[in-house]
Coordinates of C-alpha atoms in Angstrom, one line a residue:
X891 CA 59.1 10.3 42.5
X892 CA 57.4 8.4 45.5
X893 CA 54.6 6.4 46.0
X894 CA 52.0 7.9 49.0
X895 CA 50.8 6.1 51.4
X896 CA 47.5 7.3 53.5
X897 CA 45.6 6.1 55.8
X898 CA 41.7 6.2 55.3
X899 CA 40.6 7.0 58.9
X900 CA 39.6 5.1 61.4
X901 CA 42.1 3.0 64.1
X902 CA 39.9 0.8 66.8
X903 CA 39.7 3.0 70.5
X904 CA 42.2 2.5 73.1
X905 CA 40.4 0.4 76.0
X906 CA 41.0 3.6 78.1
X907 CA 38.6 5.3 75.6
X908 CA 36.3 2.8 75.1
X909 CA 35.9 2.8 79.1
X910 CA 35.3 6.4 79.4
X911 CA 32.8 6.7 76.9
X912 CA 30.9 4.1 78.8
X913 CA 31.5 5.9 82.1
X914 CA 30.2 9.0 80.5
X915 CA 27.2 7.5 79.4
X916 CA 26.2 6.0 82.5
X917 CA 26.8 9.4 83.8
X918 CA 30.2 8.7 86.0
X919 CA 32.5 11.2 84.3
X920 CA 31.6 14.6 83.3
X921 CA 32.3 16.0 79.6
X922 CA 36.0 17.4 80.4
X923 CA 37.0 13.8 81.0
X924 CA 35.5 12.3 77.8
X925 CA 37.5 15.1 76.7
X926 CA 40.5 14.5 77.9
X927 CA 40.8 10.9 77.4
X928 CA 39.6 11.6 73.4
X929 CA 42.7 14.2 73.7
X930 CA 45.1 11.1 74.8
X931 CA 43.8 8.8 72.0
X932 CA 44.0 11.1 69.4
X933 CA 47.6 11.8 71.0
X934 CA 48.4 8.4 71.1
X935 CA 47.2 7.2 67.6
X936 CA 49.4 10.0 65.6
X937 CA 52.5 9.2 67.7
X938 CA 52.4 5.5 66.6
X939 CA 51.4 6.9 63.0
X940 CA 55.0 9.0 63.3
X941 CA 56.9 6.7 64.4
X942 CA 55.5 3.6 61.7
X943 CA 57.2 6.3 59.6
X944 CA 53.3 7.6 58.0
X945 CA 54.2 10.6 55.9
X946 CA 50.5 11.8 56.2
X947 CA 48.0 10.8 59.2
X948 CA 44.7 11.4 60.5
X949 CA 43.3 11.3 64.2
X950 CA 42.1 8.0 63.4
X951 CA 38.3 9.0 64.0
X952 CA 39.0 8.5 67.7
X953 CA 36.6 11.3 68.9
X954 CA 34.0 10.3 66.4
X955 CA 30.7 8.4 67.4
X956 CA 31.3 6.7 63.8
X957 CA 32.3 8.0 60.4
X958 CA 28.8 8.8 59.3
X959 CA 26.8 10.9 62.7
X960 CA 29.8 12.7 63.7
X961 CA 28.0 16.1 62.1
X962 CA 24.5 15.0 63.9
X963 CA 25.9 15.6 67.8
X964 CA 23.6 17.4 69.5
X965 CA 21.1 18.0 66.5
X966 CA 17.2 17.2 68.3
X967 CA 15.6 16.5 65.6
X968 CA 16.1 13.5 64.4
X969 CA 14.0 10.3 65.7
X970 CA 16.0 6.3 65.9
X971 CA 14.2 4.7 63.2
X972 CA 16.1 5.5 60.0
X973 CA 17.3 3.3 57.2
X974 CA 18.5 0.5 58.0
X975 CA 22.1 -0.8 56.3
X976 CA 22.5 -4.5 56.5
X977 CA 25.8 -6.2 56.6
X978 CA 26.4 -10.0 55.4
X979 CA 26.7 -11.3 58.9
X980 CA 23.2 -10.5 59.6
X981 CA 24.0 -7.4 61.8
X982 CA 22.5 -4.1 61.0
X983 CA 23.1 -0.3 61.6
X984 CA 20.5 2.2 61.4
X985 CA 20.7 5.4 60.7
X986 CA 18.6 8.2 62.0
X987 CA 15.6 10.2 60.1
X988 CA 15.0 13.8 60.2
X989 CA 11.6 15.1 61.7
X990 CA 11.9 18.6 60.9
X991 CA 14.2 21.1 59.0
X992 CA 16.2 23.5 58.5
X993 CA 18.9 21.2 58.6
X994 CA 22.4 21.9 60.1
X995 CA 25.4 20.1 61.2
X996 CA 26.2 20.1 64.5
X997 CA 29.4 19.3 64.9
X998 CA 31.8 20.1 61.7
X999 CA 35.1 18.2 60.5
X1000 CA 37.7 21.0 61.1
X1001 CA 36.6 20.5 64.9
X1002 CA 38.7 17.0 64.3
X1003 CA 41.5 18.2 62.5
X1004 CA 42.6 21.0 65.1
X1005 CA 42.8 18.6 67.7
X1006 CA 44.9 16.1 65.6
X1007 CA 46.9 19.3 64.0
X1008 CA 47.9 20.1 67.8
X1009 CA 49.7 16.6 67.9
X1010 CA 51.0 15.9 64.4
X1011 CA 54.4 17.0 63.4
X1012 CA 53.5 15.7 59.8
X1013 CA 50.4 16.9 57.5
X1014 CA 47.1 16.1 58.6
X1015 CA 44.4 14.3 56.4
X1016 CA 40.4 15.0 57.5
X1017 CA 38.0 12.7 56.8
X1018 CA 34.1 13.7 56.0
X1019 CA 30.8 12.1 55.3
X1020 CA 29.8 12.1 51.9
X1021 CA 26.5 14.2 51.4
X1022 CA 24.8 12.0 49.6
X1023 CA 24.9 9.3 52.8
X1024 CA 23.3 11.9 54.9
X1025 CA 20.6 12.6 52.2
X1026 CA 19.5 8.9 53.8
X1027 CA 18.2 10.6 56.1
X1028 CA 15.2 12.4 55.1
X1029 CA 12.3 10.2 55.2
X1030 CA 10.6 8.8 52.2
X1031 CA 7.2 10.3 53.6
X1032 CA 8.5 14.0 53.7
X1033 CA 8.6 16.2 56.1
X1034 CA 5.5 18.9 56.5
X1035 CA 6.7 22.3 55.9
X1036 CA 10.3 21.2 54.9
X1037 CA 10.4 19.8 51.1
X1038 CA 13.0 17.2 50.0
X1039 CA 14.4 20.1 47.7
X1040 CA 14.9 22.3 50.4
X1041 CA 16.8 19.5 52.5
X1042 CA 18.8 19.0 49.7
X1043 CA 19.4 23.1 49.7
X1044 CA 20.5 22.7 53.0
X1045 CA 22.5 19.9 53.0
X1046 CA 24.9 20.8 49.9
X1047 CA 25.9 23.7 52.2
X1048 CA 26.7 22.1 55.2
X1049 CA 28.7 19.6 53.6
X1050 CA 30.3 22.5 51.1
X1051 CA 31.1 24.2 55.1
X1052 CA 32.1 20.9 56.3
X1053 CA 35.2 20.6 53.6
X1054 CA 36.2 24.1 53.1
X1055 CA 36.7 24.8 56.9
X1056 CA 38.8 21.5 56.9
X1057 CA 40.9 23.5 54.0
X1058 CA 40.8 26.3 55.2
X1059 CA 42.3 24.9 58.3
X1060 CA 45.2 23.5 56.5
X1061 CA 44.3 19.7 55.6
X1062 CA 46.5 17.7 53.6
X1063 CA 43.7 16.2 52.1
X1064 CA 40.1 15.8 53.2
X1065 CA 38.5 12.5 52.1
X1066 CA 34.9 12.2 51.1
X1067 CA 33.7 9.1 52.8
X1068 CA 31.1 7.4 50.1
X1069 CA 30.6 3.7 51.0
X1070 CA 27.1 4.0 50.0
X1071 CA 28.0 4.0 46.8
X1072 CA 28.6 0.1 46.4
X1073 CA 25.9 -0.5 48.6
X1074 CA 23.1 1.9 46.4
X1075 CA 23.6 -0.8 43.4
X1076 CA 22.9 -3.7 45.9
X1077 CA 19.2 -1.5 46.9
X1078 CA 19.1 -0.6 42.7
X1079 CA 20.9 -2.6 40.6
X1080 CA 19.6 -0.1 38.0
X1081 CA 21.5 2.4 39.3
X1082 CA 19.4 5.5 39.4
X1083 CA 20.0 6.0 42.8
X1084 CA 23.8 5.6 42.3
X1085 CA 23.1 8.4 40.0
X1086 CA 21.0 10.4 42.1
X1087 CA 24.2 10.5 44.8
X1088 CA 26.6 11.5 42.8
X1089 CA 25.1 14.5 41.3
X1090 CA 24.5 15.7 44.8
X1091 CA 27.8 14.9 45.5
X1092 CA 29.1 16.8 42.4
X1093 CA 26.9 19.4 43.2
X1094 CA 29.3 20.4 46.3
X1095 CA 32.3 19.6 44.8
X1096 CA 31.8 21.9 41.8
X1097 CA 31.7 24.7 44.3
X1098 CA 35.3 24.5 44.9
X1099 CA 38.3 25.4 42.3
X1100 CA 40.9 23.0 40.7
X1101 CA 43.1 24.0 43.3
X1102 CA 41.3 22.9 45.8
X1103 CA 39.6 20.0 44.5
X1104 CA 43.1 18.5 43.6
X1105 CA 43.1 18.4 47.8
X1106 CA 39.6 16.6 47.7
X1107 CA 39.4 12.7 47.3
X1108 CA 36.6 10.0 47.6
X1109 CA 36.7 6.8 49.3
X1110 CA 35.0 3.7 48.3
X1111 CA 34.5 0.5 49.8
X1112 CA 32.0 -2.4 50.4
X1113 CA 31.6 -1.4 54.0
X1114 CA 33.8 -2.8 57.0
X1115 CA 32.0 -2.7 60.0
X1116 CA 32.6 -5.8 62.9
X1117 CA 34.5 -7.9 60.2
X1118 CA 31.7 -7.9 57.5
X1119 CA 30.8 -6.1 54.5
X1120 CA 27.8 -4.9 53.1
X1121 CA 28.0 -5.3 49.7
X1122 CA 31.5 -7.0 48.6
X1123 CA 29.2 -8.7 46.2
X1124 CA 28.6 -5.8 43.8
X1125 CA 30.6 -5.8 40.9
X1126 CA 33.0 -3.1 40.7
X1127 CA 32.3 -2.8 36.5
X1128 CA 29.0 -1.7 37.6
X1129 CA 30.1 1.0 39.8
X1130 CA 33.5 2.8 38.8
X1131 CA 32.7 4.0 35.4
X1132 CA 30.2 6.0 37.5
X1133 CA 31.9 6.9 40.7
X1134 CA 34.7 8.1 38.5
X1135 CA 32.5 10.5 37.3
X1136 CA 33.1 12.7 40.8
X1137 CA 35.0 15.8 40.3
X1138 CA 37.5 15.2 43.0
X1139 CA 41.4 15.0 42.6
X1140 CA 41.8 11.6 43.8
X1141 CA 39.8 8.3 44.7
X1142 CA 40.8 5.6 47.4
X1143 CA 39.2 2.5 46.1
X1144 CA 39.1 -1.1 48.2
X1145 CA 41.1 -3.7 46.3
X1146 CA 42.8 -6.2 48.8
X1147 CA 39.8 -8.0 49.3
X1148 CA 38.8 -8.3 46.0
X1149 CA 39.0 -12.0 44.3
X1150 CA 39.7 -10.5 40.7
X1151 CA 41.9 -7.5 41.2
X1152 CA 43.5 -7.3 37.7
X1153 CA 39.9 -7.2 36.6
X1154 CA 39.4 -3.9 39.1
X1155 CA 42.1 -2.6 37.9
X1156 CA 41.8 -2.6 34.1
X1157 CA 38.1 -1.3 34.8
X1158 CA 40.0 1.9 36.9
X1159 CA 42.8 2.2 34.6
X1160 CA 40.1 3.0 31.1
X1161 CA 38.0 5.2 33.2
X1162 CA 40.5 7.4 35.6
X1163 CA 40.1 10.8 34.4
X1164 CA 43.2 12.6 33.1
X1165 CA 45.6 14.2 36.6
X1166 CA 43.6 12.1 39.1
X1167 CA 45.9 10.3 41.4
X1168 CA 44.2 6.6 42.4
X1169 CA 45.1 5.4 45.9
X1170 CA 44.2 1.4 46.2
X1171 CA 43.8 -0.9 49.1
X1172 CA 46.9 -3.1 49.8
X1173 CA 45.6 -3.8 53.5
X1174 CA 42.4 -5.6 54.3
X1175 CA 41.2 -4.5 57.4
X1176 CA 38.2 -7.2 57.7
X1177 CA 40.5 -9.4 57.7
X1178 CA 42.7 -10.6 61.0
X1179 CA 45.4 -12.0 59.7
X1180 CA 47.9 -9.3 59.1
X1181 CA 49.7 -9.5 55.6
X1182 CA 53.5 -9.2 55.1
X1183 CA 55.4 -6.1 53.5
X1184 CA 56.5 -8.4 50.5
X1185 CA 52.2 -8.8 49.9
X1186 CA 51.4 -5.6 50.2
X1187 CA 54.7 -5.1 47.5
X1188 CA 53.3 -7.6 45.0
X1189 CA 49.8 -5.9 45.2
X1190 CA 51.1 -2.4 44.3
X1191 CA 53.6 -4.0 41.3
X1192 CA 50.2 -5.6 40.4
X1193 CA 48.8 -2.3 40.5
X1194 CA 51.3 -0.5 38.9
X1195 CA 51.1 -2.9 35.4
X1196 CA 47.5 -1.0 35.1
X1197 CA 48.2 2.6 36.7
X1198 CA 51.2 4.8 36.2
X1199 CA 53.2 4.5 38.9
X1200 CA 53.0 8.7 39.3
X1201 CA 49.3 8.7 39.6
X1202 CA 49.5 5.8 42.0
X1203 CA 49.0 5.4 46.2
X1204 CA 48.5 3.3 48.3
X1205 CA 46.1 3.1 51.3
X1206 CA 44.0 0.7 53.5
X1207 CA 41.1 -0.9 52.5
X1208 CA 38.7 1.0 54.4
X1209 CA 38.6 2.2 58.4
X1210 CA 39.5 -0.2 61.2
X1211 CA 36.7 0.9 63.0
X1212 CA 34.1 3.0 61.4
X1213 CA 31.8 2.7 64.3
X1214 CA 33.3 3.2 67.9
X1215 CA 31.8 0.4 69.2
X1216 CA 33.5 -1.8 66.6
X1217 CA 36.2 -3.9 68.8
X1218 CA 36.5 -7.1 66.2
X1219 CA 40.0 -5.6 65.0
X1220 CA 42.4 -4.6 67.9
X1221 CA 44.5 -1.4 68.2
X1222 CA 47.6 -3.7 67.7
X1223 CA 46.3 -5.2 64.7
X1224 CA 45.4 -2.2 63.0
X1225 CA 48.9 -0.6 63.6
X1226 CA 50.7 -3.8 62.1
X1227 CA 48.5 -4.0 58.8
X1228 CA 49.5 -0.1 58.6
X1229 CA 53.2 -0.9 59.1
X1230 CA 52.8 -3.6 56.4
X1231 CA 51.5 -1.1 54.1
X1232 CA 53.9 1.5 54.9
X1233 CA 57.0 -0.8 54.2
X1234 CA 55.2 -2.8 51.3
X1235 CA 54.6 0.4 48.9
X1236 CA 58.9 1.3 50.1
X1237 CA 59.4 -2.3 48.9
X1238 CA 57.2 -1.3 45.7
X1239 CA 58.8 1.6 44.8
X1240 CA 62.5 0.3 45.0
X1241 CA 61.1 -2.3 42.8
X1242 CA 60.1 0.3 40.1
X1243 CA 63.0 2.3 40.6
X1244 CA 61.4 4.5 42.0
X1245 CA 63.2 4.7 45.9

């Protein structure tokens, strides 16, 4: 018996890629070299996931615009002034608001996974958006002729399309991205909206079988975009009972950064529903110092006094660099806190006996 180890998704751009998506904004290269240099990134990031010895990896969200708008490429009707998510730095992202239905995604998930499958010589793990953070973006005054319902109709089939052709295409694992989640009791402490997203998200997942929902996980966090959060000050008491509530197979929760771990993790350990595996966050990528194997070991021994040790994994925190705009971590950063948490859980398990 081993313990995995995952990546959640995104690693900061190369500068090479970072450059070209400027040059192709300001028109200087064409769409087959934004292509091309995505192709080498995506290249470049699962090589150095190999050879850190990642039994599973992902493209690292190289080719995304950020984790959230990738299925909204191309999509014209949407206008800028959408709601607005603020972190505790005092920066903002907003997203965008829908002016008219049907909706549709315009770019899917498995578009992602082929290119990464094309380089990988190891199984491939897919990332998606949650629905219930693109439910954000119908506006609160409605749209004429296209009902809230009718969005929501829509929506639960894109995102039910969105998973099953990243199955269908052979993922490992595809990982609903939910960050909303600990943000939504920040907006509502009461927690009806917390609510509201998880039906919506269970309404998608129930469309799928055991089988394939034990290949369907949820990731939490309390955002991590530019080295701040957006809400690391919601008490995770408030939200697990809840989240755990998801009918997925396994759930990748934040836990490096928290200051009362053991408190996390006695919450997780009374609520994890029977044959769900828990993956928890022994690298914290908001912050730039980059912890030692033997940390990342104590923090999964920690773990391990609450969860047993065959329904545990390890994974990062959260993305690098949810956005692609986010350069406040560097590439060689990320790679090191992933080699960390890579040798840390091998350190963990020979601890438990386990290696």
């Amino acid at each position: 018996m081993r313990i995995p180890t995952e990546p959640i998704g995104s690693i900061p751009r190369p500068p090479e890629l970072l450059e070209a998506m400027a040059a192709h904004d300001s028109g200087k290269i064409d769409d087959a070299d934004l292509a091309a240099a995505r192709d080498r990134a995506v290249r470049d990031t699962i090589r150095r996931l190999e050879e850190l010895g990642s039994a599973v990896v992902t493209d690292g969200e190289q080719s995304k615009p950020s984790f959230a708008t990738y299925p909204l490429a191309g999509l014209p009707s949407l206008s800028p002034d959408g709601v607005v998510i603020p972190f505790a730095d005092g920066h903002t992202r907003q997203l965008p608001a829908l002016t008219s239905g049907p909706f549709h995604y315009g770019v899917r998930a498995d578009t992602y996974l082929r290119a990464a499958q094309a380089h990988a010589t190891v199984p491939v793990k897919q990332a998606v958006i949650a629905p219930s953070a693109l439910s954000l973006l119908y506006p609160p005054s409605g749209i004429d002729g296209y009902p809230r319902e009718a969005f929501l109709d829509d929506l639960a089939n894109e995102a039910e399309a969105d998973i099953r052709t990243c199955l269908d295409a052979g993922a490992h694992a595809v990982q609903l991205d939910f960050t909303e989640a600990r943000l939504s009791l920040k907006l509502d402490p009461s927690g009806g909206v917390l609510d509201s997203f998880i039906d919506l998200n269970n309404r998608v997942l129930e469309r799928f079988s055991d089988a394939e929902r034990a290949r369907i996980g949820v990731h939490t966090c309390p955002g991590g975009d530019q080295d701040s959060t957006h809400s690391l000050d919601v008490d995770y008491a408030a939200l697990v009972p809840k989240l755990l509530r998801l009918k997925a197979g396994a759930f990748s929760v934040q836990l490096a950064s928290e200051p009362d771990p053991d408190k996390v993790l006695s919450v997780l350990a009374d609520h994890l529903p029977d044959g769900v595996r828990l993956f928890v966050g022994v690298t914290d990528p908001v912050d730039p110092r980059v912890e030692t194997p033997e940390e990342v070991r104590d923090r999964v021994l920690a773990a391990a006094r609450h969860i047993p040790a065959d329904r545990l994994g390890t994974c990062d925190d959260c993305g690098f660099s949810p956005f692609a705009d986010d350069t406040s971590t560097s590439r060689e950063t990320a790679f090191a806190k992933i080699r960390a948490r890579i040798e840390g859980t091998a350190l963990a398990e020979r601890e438990l006996g386990l290696g």
